[in-house]
XYZ file of C-alpha atoms in Angstrom:
565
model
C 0.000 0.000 0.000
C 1.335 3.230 -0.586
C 1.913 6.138 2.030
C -0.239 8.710 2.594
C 1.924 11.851 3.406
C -0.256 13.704 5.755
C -0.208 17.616 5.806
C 2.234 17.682 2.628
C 1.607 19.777 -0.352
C 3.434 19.379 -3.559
C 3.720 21.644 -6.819
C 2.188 20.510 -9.630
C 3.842 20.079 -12.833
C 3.535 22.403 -15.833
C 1.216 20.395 -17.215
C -0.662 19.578 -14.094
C -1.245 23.493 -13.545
C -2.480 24.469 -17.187
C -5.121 21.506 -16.727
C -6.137 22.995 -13.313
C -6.879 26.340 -15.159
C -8.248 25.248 -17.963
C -10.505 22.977 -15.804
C -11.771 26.449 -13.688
C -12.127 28.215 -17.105
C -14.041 25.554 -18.834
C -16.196 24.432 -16.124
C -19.083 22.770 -18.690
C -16.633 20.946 -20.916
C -15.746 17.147 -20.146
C -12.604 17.439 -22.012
C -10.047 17.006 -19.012
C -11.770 13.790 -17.900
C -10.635 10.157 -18.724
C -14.268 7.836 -18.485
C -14.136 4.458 -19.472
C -16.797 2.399 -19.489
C -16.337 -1.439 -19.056
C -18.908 -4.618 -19.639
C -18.231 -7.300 -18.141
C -20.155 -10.902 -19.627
C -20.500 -13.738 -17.025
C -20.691 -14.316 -13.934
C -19.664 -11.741 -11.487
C -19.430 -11.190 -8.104
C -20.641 -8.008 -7.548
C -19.544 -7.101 -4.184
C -16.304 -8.629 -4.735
C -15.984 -5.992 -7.729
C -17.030 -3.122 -6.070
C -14.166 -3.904 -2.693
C -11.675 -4.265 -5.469
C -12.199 -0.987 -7.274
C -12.496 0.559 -3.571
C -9.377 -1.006 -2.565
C -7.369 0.086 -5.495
C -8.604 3.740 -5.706
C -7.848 4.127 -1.953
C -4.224 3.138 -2.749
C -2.880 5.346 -5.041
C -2.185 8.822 -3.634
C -2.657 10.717 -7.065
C -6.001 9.854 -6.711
C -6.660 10.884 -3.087
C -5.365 14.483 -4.034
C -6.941 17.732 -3.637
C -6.070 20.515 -5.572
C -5.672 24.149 -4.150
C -4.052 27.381 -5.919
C -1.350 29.347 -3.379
C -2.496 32.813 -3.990
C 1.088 34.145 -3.039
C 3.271 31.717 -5.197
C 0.356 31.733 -8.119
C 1.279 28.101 -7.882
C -1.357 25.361 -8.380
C -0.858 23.031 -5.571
C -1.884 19.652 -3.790
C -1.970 17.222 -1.314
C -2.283 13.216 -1.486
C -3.971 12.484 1.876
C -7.586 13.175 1.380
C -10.523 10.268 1.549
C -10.698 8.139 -1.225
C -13.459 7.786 -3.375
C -16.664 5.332 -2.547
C -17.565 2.927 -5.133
C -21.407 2.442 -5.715
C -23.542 -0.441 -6.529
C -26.570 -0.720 -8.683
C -28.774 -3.153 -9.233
C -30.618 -1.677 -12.691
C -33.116 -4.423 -12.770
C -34.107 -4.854 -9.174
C -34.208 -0.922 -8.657
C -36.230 -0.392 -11.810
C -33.990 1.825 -13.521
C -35.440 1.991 -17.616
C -32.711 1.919 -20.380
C -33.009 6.010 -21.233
C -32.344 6.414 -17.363
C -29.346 4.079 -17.224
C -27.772 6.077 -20.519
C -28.153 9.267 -18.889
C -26.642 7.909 -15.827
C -24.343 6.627 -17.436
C -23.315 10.139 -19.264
C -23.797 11.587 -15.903
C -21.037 9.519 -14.221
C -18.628 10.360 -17.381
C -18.763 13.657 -17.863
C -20.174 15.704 -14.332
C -16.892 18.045 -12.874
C -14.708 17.279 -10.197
C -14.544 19.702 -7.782
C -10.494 19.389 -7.023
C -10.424 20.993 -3.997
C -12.697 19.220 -1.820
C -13.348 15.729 -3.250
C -11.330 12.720 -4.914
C -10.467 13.401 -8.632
C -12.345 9.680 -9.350
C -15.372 8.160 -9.142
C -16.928 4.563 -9.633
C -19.381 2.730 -10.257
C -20.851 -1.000 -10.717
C -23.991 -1.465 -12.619
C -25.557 -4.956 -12.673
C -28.014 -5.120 -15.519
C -29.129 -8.563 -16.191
C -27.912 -11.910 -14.893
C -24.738 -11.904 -17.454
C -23.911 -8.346 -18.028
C -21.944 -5.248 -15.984
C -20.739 -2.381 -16.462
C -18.074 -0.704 -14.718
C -18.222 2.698 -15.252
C -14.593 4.426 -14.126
C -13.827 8.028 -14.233
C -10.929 10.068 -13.315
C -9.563 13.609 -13.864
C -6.998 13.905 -16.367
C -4.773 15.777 -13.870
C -3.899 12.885 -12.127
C -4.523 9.965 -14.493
C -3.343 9.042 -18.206
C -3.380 5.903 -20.227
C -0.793 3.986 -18.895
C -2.508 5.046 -15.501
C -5.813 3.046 -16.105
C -3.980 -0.091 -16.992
C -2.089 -0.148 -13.878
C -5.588 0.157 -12.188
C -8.028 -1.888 -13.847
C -4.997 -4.651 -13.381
C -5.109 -4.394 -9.781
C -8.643 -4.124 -9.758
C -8.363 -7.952 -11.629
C -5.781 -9.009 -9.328
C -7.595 -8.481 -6.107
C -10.887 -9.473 -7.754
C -9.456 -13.053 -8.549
C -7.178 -12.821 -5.261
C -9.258 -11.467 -2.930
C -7.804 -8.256 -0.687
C -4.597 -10.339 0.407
C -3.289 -10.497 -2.865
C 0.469 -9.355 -3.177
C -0.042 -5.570 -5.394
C 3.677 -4.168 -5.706
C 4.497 -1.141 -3.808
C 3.771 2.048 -6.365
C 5.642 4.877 -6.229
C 4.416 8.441 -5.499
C 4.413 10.685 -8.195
C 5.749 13.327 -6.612
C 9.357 11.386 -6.064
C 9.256 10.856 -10.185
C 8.918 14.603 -11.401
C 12.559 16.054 -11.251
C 12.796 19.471 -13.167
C 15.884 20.189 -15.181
C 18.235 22.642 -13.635
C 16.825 26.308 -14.817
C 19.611 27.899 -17.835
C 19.755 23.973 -19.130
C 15.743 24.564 -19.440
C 16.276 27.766 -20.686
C 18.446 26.873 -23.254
C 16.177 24.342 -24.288
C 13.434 26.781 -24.522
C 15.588 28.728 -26.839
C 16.017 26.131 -29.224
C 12.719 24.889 -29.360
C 11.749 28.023 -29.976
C 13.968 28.887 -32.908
C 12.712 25.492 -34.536
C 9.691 26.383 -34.286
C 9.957 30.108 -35.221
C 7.963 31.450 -37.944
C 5.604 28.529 -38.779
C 2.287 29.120 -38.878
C 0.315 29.028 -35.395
C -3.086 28.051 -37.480
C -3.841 25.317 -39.514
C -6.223 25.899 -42.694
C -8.889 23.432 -42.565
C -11.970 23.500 -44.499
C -14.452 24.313 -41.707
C -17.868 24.399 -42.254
C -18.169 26.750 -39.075
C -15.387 28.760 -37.688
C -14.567 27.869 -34.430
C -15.771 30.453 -31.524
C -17.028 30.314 -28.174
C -20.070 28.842 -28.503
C -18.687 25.993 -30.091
C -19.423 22.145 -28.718
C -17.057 20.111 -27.728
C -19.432 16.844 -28.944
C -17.258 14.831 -31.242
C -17.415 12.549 -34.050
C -15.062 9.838 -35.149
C -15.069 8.657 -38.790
C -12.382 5.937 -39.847
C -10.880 4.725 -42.974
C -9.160 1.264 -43.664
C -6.418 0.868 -46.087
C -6.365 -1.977 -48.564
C -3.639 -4.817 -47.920
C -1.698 -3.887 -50.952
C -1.661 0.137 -50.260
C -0.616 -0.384 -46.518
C 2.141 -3.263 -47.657
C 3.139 -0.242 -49.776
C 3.084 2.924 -47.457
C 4.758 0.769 -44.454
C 7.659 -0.945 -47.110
C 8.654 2.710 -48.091
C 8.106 3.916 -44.638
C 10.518 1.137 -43.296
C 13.179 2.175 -45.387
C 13.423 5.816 -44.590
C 13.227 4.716 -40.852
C 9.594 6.144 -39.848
C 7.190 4.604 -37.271
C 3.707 4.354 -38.742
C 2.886 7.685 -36.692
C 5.673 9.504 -38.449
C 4.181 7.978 -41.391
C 0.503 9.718 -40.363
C 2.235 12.624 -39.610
C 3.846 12.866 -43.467
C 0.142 11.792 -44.702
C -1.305 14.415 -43.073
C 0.729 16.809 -44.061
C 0.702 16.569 -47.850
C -3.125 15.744 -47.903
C -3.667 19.726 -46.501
C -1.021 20.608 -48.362
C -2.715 19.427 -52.062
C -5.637 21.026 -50.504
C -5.199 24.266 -49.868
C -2.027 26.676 -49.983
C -0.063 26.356 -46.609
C 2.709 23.843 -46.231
C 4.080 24.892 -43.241
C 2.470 22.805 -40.596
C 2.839 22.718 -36.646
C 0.621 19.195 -35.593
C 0.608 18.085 -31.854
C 1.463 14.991 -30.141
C 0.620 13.432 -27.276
C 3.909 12.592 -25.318
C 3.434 9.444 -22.754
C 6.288 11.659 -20.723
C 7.653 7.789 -18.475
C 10.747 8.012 -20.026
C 12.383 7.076 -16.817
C 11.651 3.275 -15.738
C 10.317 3.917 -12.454
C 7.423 5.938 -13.198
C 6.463 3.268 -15.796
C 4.389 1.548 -12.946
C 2.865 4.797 -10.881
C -0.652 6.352 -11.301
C -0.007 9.482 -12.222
C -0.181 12.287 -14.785
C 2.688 12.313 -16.646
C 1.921 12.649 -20.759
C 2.867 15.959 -22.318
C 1.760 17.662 -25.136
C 4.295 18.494 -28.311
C 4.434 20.202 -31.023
C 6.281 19.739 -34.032
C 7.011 21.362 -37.514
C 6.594 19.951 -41.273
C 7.301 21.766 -44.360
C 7.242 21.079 -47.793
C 7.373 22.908 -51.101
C 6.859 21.611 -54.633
C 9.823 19.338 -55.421
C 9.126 17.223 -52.287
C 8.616 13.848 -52.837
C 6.936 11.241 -50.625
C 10.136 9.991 -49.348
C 11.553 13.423 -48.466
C 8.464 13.841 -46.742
C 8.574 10.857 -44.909
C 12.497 12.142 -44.494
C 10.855 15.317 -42.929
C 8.726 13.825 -40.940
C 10.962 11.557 -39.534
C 13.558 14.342 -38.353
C 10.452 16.541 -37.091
C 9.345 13.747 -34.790
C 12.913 12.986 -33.240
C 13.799 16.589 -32.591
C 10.824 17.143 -30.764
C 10.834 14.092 -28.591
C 14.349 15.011 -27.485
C 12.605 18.593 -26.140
C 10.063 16.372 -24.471
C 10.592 17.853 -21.231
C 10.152 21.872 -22.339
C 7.187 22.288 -21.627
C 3.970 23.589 -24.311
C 3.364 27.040 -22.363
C 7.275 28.432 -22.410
C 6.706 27.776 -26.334
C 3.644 29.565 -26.419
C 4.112 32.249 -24.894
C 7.215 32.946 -27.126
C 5.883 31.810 -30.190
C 1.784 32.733 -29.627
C 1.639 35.099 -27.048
C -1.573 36.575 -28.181
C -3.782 32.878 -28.269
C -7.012 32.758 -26.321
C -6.280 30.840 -23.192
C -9.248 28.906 -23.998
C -8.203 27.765 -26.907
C -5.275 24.992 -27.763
C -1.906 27.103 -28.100
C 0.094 27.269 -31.483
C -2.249 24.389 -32.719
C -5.737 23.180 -33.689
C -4.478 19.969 -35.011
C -3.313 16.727 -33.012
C -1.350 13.549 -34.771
C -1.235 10.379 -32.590
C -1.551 6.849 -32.464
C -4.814 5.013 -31.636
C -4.783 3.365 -28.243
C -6.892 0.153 -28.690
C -7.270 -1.217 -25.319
C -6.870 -5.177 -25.238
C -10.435 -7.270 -23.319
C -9.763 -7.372 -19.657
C -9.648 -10.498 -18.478
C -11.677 -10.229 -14.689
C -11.815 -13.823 -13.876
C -12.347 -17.183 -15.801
C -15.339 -16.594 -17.615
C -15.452 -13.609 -17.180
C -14.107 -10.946 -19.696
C -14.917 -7.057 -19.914
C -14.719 -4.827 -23.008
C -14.505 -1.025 -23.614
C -17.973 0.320 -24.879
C -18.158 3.360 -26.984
C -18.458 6.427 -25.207
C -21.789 8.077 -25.879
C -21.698 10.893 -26.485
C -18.207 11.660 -27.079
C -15.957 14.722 -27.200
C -13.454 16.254 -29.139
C -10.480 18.381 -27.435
C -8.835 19.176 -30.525
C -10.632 20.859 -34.230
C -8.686 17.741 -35.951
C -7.172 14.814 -34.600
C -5.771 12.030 -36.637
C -5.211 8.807 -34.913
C -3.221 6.129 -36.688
C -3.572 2.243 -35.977
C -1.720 -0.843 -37.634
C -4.064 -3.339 -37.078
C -2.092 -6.678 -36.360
C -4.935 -8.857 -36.374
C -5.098 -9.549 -39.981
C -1.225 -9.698 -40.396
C 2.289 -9.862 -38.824
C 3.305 -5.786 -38.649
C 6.249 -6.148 -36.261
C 6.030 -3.836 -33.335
C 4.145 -0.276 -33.726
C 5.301 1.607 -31.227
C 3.833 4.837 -29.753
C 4.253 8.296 -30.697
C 7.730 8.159 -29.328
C 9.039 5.201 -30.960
C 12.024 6.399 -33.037
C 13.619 2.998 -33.639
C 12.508 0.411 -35.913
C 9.426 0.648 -37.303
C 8.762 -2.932 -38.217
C 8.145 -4.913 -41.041
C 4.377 -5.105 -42.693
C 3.170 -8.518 -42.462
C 0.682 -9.819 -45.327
C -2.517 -8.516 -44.883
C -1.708 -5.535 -42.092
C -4.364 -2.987 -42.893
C -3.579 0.631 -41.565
C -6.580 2.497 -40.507
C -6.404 6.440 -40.441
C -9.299 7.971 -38.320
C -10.166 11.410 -37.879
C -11.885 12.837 -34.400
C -13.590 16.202 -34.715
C -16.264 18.369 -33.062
C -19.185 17.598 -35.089
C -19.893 21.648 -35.010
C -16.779 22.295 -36.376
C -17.309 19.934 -39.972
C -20.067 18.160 -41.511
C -19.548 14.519 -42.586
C -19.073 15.175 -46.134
C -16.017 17.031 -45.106
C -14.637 14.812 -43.250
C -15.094 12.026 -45.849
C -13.438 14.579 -48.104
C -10.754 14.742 -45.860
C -10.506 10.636 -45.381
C -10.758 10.475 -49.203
C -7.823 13.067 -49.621
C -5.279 10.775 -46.966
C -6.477 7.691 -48.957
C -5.568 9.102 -52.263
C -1.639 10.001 -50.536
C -1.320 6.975 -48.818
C -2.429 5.169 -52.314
C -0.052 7.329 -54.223
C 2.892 7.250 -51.546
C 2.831 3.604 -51.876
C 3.004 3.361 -55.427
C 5.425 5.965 -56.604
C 7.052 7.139 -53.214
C 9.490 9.425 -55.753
C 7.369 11.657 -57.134
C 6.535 15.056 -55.743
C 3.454 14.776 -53.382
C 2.200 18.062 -54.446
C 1.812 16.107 -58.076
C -0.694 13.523 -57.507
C 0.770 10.592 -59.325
C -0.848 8.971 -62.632
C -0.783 5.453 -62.816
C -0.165 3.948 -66.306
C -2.006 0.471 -67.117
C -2.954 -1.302 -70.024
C -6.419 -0.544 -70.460
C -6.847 -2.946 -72.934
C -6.946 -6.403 -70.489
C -9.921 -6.726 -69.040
C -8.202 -7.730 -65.816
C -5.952 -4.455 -65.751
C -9.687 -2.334 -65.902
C -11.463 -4.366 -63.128
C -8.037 -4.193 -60.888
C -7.999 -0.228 -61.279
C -11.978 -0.135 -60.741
C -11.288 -1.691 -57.469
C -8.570 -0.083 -56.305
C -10.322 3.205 -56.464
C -13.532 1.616 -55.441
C -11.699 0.684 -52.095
C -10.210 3.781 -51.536
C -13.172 5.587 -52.321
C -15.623 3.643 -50.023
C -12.691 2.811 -47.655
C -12.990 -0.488 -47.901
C -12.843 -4.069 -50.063
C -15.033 -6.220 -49.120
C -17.495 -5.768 -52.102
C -17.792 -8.205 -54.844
C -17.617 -7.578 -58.761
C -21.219 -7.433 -59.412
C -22.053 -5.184 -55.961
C -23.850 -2.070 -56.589
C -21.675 0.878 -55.922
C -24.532 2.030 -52.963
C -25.254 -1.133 -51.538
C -21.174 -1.519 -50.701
C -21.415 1.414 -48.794
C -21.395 4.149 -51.375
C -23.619 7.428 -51.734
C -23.627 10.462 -53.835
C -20.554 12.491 -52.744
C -18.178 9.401 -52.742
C -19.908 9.173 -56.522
C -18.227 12.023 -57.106
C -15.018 11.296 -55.522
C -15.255 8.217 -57.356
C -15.605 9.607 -61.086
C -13.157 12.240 -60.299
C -10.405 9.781 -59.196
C -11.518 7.185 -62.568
C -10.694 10.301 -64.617
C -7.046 10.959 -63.133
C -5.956 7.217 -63.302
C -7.377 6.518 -66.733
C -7.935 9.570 -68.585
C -10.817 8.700 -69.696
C -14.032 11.104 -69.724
C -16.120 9.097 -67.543
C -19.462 10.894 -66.629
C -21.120 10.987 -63.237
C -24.313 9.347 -65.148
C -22.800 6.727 -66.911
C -21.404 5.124 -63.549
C -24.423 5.906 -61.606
C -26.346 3.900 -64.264
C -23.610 1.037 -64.874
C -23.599 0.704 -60.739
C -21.248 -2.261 -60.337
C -17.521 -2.216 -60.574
C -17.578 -4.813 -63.474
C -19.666 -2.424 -65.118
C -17.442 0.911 -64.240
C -14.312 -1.225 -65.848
C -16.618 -1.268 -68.700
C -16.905 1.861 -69.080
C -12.969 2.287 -69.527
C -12.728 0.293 -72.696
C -11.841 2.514 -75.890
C -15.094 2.042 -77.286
C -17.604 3.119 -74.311
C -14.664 6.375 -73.861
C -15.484 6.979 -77.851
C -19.320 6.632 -77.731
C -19.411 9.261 -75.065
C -17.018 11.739 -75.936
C -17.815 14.588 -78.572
C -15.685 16.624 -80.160
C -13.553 19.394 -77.841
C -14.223 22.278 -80.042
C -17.960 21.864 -79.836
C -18.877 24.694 -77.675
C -22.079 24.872 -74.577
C -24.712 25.536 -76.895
C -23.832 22.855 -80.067
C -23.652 19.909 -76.998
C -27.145 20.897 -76.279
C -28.564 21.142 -79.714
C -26.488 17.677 -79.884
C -28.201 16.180 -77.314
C -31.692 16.873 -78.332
C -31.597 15.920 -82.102
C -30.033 12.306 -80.399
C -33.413 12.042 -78.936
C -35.708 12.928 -82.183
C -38.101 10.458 -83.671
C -36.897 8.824 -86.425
């Protein structure tokens, strides 16, 4: 069990202190919390549960603290001796709670404020709701918890479960002991560096919102995902491999050239998420110790895809080393005019997607993440990059620090690039638009990693085989619909299609075949065996009219093709 340290008040960190803030600022936004909600299927003990969560919340100090702010030193401060939280119990069934009730208790125990300086920074609860389901609804204030955090606890949480309360938990350390600031000019000259890579880049990001971002905005958030096809991620993580990138250096090179063909910046500042446990012992404390980054892309017309990737690369490793200089000191140098309620020097957040593994409570009994519902969105864009290793070998991804090897792709690995948003901030359409625009880089990144990104590449094929124009119509079918598991003779909407990506679709036919396919032609063809069709000489001939013929002669054209004979 770890110490409580009665009467003790510590600093907080940097980071710790902008949250703190932030959190008074921004009372009605959930964005500083960390709720997970669990279910459980089989056979639990429900009073065993609810001692073990009790147990385990009571024994970490970060999450006995209370937060207070020393009016002399404008320090944000705290102490790790306060009660620890109580763990509830519902019985849904038995206490006739209906299923709208449960959902807004259930959004009620996710997203209602701490109040840091006079109660625990977590709460619990266990929900029984039939004989073979339960939910375990966990939330804790991102002050004093991170990722790496709830594993250690929902572990412990197993181990006593299956234990009982004598089972052996290691000794955990207290955060406080981990957090050792660099001597001050060695800071400062950090500072200065960071700063004078950083100097000059743009502190906004131009993305096509469909409302500008204000006060009034929502912080509700959507998630929309795309998968690549085996072939394009084999591609994007072979060339990636060789100029030494992890797959989130790889996102962060994606990212940046798919703004870059869209609009006319390509100077880039994209945050990370920095796990900030770079010393062993804190690897194992509850705690908040992840950072935020910020690093710098540019690009200009003769890049290609593997100087980006170069870019990228070098980007990503100069501002892990900086790691510990922390996001405000940068700021205030390099944005000193930002709203303090908005993210400093950038809208826009790269990182990899955490996809928790099934806790395992006891035999036959095994718990899984739900959804959150609703969900929120911190950042105007976030891209989140997973390898998923289910469908093939990829080697080891990393996380948004790992600057070693990146792996090799394993048959079948299918990258998936997913963009979080506020749904205020874009409407679906443009945020398939966006997903459409990393598919097309990633596609052409794969296949011709030397040409310049800002010159979307044209792929030459043989139009002629019948095989070559069905392998090109589903290519771009499975970029466009971000997906391949459609057959030959599927209608284009029934795979998943609809009217924008039947644009997207007839725009991308006409760049990789240069042929004048028409928007009608595929709508009424529907299948991709019948779009490959459409790519032979003679269907491009029978549609096509002369260039020269002017507006007015393509109309008179088309109505004497429908006379009487």
């Amino acid at each position: 069990m770890s110490a409580v340290r009665d009467h003790t008040w510590y600093h907080a960190t940097p980071a710790q202190q902008g949250i703190w803030i932030l959190d008074r600022i921004e009372r009605l936004r959930p964005t500083y919390l960390i709720p997970s909600v669990i279910e459980f299927t089989g056979p639990v003990d429900h009073a065993a549960l609810v001692d073990s969560v009790e147990r385990v919340l009571a024994r970490h100090p970060a999450l006995r603290s209370r937060f207070r702010l020393n009016t002399t030193s404008l320090r944000v401060e705290y102490r790790t001796d306060g009660e620890p939280a109580e763990v509830g119990l519902i019985d849904a069934r038995a206490e006739g709670w209906t299923e709208d009730e449960l959902a807004r208790l259930v959004e009620a125990l996710c997203y209602t404020p701490f109040e840091l300086d006079d109660e625990p920074p977590a709460r619990a609860e266990v929900i029984k709701l039939d004989g073979g389901t339960t939910l375990l609804v966990l939330t804790v204030h991102h002050i004093v918890f991170d990722a790496t955090s709830r594993r250690i606890v929902l572990d412990e949480v197993g181990a006593l479960y299956r234990d009982g309360p004598d089972a052996p938990l290691p000794d955990r350390p207290h955060p406080a002991d981990l957090l050792v600031a660099p001597p001050a000019a060695d800071l400062a000259e950090r500072i200065a560096d960071a700063v004078e890579r950083l100097r000059g880049a743009p502190t906004t990001v131009d993305l096509p919102y469909d409302r500008a971002p204000d006060d009034e905005l929502s912080m509700l958030g959507s998630l929309r995902g795309a998968d690549l096809d085996a072939a394009t991620t084999e591609g994007v993580l072979r060339a990636s491999a060789e100029e030494g990138c992890t797959p989130f250096m790889t996102g962060v090179a994606l990212l940046a050239g798919a703004l870059a063909r869209r609009g006319a910046q390509r100077d880039f500042l994209f945050s990370v998420v920095w796990p900030g446990r770079d010393d062993p012992a804190s690897a194992e404390a509850v705690g908040m110790f992840m950072t935020t980054l910020v690093l710098r892309v540019a690009l200009d017309a003769s890049t290609t895809w593997r100087d980006l990737l170069g870019v990228a690369r070098t980007a990503c490793l100069e501002t892990f080393v900086d790691a510990d200089v922390p996001l405000d000191a940068l700021a205030s140098e390099l944005d000193p005019d930002r709203d303090v309620g908005r993210l400093p020097m950038t809208p826009v957040l790269v990182n990899l997607a955490e996809v928790p593994a099934p806790i395992r409570l006891a035999p036959g009994v095994t718990g899984r993440y739900r959804p959150l519902e609703p969900q929120y969105s911190k950042w105007d864009l976030a891209l989140f990059v997973h390898v998923d290793e289910s469908v093939g070998d990829t080697g080891s991804a990393g996380d948004a620090g790992s600057a070693g090897n990146p792996g090799s792709p394993g048959p079948g690995a299918r990258l998936r690039l997913s963009l979080d948003h506020p749904t205020d901030l874009f409407t679906e359409s443009t945020v398939d638009a966006l997903l459409a625009a990393l598919r097309r880089c990633a596609h052409d990144l794969a296949r011709s990693p030397e040409e310049a990104v800002l010159e979307p590449a044209r792929e030459t094929r043989d139009l002629t085989d019948p095989a070559a124009r069905l392998d090109l119509v589903r290519s771009v079918w499975a970029e466009v619909l971000g997906h391949d598991t459609f057959g030959d003779d599927t209608s284009f909407f029934d795979a998943g299609g609809d009217s924008l990506r039947l644009v997207v679709l007839v725009e991308r036919l006409r760049e990789l075949s240069g042929r004048a396919v028409r928007t009608a032609d595929l709508f009424r063809a529907g299948t991709a065996r019948g779009h490959a069709e459409l790519l032979t000489d003679e269907a491009a001939a029978s549609t096509q009219r002369p260039a020269r013929a002017g507006g007015r002669d393509r109309l008179l054209g088309a109505v004497r093709d429908r006379r009487p004979s």
